[in-house]
XYZ file of C-alpha atoms in Angstrom:
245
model
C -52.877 -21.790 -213.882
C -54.374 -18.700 -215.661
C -53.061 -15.671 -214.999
C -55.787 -13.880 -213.849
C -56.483 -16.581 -210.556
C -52.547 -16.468 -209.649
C -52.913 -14.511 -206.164
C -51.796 -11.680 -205.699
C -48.674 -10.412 -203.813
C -48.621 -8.604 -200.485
C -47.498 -5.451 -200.432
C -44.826 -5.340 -198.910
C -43.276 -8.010 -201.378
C -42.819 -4.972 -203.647
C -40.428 -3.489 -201.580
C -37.068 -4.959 -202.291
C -34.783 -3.350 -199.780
C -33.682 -0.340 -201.819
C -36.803 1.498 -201.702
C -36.451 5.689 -201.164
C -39.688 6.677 -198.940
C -40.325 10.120 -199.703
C -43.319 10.478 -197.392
C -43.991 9.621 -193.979
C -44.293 11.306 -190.045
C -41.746 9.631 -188.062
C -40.247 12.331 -186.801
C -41.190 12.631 -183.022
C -44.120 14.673 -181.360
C -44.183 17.597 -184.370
C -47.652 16.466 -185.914
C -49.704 13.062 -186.237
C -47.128 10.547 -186.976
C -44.616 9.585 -183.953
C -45.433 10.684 -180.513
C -42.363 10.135 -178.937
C -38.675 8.925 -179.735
C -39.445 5.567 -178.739
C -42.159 5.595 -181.270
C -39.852 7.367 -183.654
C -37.239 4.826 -183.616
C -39.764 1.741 -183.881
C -41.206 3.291 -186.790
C -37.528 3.312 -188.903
C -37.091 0.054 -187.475
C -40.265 -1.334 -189.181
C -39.469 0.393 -192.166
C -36.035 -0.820 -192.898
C -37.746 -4.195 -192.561
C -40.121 -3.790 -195.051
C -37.564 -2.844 -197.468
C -36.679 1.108 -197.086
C -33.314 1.862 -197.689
C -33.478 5.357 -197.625
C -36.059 7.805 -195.594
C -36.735 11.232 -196.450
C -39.227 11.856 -194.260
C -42.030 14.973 -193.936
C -43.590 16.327 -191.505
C -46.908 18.104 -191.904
C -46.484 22.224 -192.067
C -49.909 23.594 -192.139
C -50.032 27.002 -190.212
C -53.428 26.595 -188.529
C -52.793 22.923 -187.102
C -49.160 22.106 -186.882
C -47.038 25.129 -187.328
C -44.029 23.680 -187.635
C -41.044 25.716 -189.060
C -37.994 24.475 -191.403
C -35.985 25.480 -187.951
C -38.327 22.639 -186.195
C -37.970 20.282 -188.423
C -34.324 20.089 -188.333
C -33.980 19.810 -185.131
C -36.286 17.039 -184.743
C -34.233 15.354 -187.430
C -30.785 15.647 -185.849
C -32.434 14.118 -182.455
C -33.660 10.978 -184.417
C -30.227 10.942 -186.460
C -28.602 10.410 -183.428
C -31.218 8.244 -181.671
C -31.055 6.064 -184.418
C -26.723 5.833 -184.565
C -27.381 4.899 -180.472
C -29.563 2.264 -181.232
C -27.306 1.136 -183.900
C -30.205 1.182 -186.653
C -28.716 2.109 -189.901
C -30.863 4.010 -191.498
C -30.337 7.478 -193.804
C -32.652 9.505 -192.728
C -33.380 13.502 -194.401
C -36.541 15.890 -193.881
C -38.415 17.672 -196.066
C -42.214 18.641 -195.265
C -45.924 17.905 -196.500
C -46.802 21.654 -196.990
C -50.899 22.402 -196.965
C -52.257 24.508 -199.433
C -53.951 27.634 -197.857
C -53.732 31.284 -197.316
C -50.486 31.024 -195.282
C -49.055 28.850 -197.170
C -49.277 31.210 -200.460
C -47.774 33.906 -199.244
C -44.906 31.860 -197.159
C -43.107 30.129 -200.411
C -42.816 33.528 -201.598
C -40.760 34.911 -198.451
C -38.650 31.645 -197.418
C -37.112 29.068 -198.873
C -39.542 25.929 -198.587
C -38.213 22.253 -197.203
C -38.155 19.842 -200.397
C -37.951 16.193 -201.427
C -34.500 16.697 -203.309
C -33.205 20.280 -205.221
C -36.176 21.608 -205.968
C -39.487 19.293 -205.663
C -41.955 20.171 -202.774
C -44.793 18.030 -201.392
C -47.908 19.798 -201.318
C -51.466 18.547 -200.234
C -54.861 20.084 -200.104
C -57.926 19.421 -198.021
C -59.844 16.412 -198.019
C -62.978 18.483 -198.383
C -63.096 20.722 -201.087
C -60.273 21.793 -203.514
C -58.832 25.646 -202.915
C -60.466 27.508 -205.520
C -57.471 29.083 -206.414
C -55.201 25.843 -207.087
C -53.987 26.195 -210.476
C -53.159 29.868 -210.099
C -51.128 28.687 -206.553
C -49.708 25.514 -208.495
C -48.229 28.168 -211.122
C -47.130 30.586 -208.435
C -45.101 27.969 -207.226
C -43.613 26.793 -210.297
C -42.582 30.699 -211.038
C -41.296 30.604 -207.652
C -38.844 27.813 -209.122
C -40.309 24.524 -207.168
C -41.792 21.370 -208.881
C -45.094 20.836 -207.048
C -45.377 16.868 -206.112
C -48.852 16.708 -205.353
C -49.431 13.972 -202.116
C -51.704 10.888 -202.922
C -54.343 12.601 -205.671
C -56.587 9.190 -205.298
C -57.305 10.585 -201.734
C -59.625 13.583 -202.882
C -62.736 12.342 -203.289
C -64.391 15.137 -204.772
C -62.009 14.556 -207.619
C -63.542 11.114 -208.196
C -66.179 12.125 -210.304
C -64.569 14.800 -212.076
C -61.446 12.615 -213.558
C -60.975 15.613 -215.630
C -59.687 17.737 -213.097
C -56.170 15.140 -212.228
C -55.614 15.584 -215.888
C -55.709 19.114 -215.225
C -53.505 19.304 -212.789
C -50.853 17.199 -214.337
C -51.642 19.380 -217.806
C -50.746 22.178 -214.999
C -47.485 20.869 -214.536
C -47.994 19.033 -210.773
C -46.836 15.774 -210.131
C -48.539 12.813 -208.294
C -47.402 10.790 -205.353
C -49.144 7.554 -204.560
C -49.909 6.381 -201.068
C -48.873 2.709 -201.485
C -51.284 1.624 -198.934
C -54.250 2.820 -201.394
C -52.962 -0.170 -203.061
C -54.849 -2.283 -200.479
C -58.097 -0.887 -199.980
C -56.631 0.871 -196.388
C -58.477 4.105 -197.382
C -61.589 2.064 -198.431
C -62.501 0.214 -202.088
C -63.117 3.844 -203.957
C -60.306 4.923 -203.220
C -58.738 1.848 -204.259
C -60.567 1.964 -207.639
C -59.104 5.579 -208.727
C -55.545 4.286 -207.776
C -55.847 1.518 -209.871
C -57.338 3.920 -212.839
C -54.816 6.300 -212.311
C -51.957 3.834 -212.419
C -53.892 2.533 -215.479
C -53.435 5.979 -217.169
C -49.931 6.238 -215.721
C -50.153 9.290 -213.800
C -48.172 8.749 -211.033
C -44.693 9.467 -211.041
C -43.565 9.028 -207.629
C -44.982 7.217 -204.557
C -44.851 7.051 -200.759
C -45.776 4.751 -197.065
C -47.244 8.021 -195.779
C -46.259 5.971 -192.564
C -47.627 7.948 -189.394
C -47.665 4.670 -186.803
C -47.702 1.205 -185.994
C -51.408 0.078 -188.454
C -49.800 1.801 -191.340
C -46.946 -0.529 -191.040
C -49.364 -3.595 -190.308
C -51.056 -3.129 -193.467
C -48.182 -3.423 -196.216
C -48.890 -7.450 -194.985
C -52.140 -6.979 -197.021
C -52.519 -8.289 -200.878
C -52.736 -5.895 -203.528
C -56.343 -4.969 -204.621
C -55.539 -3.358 -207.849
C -54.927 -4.614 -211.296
C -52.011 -2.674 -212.629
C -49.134 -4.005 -210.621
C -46.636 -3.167 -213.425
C -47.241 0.073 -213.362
C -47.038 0.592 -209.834
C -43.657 -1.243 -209.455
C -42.298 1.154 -211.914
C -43.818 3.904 -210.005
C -41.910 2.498 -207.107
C -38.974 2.536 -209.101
C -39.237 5.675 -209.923
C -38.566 6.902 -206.495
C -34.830 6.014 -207.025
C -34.660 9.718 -208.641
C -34.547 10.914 -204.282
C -31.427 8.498 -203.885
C -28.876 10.754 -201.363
């Protein structure tokens, strides 16, 4: 059979149990993701099924919505840790945080040391409406502040979409990209779908993520892949060995 009719695979068939998720929300009641322990725990559980090895997992810090606190975070880790050892579900599990790009936020990675991925590469995200009009200058601040800005799923910002100039841009900057995997299969919608697969295409991700905040999120890595450029995206998934702990 040609190539190009061959169907193709779900998801989740990338995922080959050593996979290192470096974004997700499963740690309990501290934003959007898991409401509750129970919730918490079901959420690794599905995880380690779908071929996550390792978790470093990220809670949202954005000042004005859910002010959480490195302090916070922590905590909320140590009480899963130990949830997780109860319910004999072995799964390594670290925090970092998805830090939002605002006012706060520039003047707090100048004052205290921020939560990261591994040594020194934090996840940052903007808003889904407009860009901040002072990104690059923030993206270098950061940088001089000694961090590696990982910039969380890129193919998410529409008003990007029509100004493919501007990823360049911020790569050229020296920010890094971090796929959503489930962009992969049109759970955002089709357009969003379509500037994954271009980016991929271009090969300007470097790392990638579940973004995992509850129960759907996990449902969907059962869908097929809409994109073209499946090599490239299973060496993006590779990549993510570099957060092995």
């Amino acid at each position: 059979m040609l190539s190009f009719l061959k169907s193709k695979p779900a998801l989740k068939e990338l995922l080959d149990g050593s996979f290192i998720d470096i974004h997700s929300h499963i740690l309990p009641g501290i934003d959007d993701g898991a409401k509750n322990m129970i919730k918490s725990i079901e959420l690794v559980s599905a995880l380690q099924k779908l071929g996550v090895s390792q978790i470093v997992t990220t809670p949202h810090i954005n000042h004005y919505v859910w002010n959480n606190s490195a302090e916070i975070i922590q905590v909320r880790l140590q009480e899963t840790q130990k949830a997780l050892e109860e319910n004999k579900i072995k799964m390594p599990v670290q925090a970092a945080a998805e830090y939002f790009i605002d006012s706060w936020f520039e003047n707090h990675f100048k004052e205290e040391k921020l939560l990261t991925l591994k040594d020194n590469y934090v996840l940052i995200e903007i808003s889904y409406l407009n860009a901040p009009l002072n990104i690059y200058k923030t993206i270098f601040e950061i940088q001089v502040a000694g961090y590696v800005p990982v910039l969380a799923h890129p193919e998410r910002y529409v008003f990007y979409h029509n100004k493919f100039s501007e990823y360049e841009k911020l790569k050229n900057a020296g920010c890094l990209f971090q796929l959503n995997l489930l962009s992969t299969v049109e759970y955002y919608g089709s357009k969003i779908s379509k500037v994954t697969d271009e980016l991929l295409a271009k090969g300007m991700y470097d790392f990638c993520g579940t973004d995992v905040h509850h129960k759907k999120h996990i449902e969907a890595f059962d869908g097929k892949i809409k994109i073209k450029n499946i090599n490239p995206l299973k060496e993006v998934i590779a990549n993510n060995q570099f957060f092995k702990f």
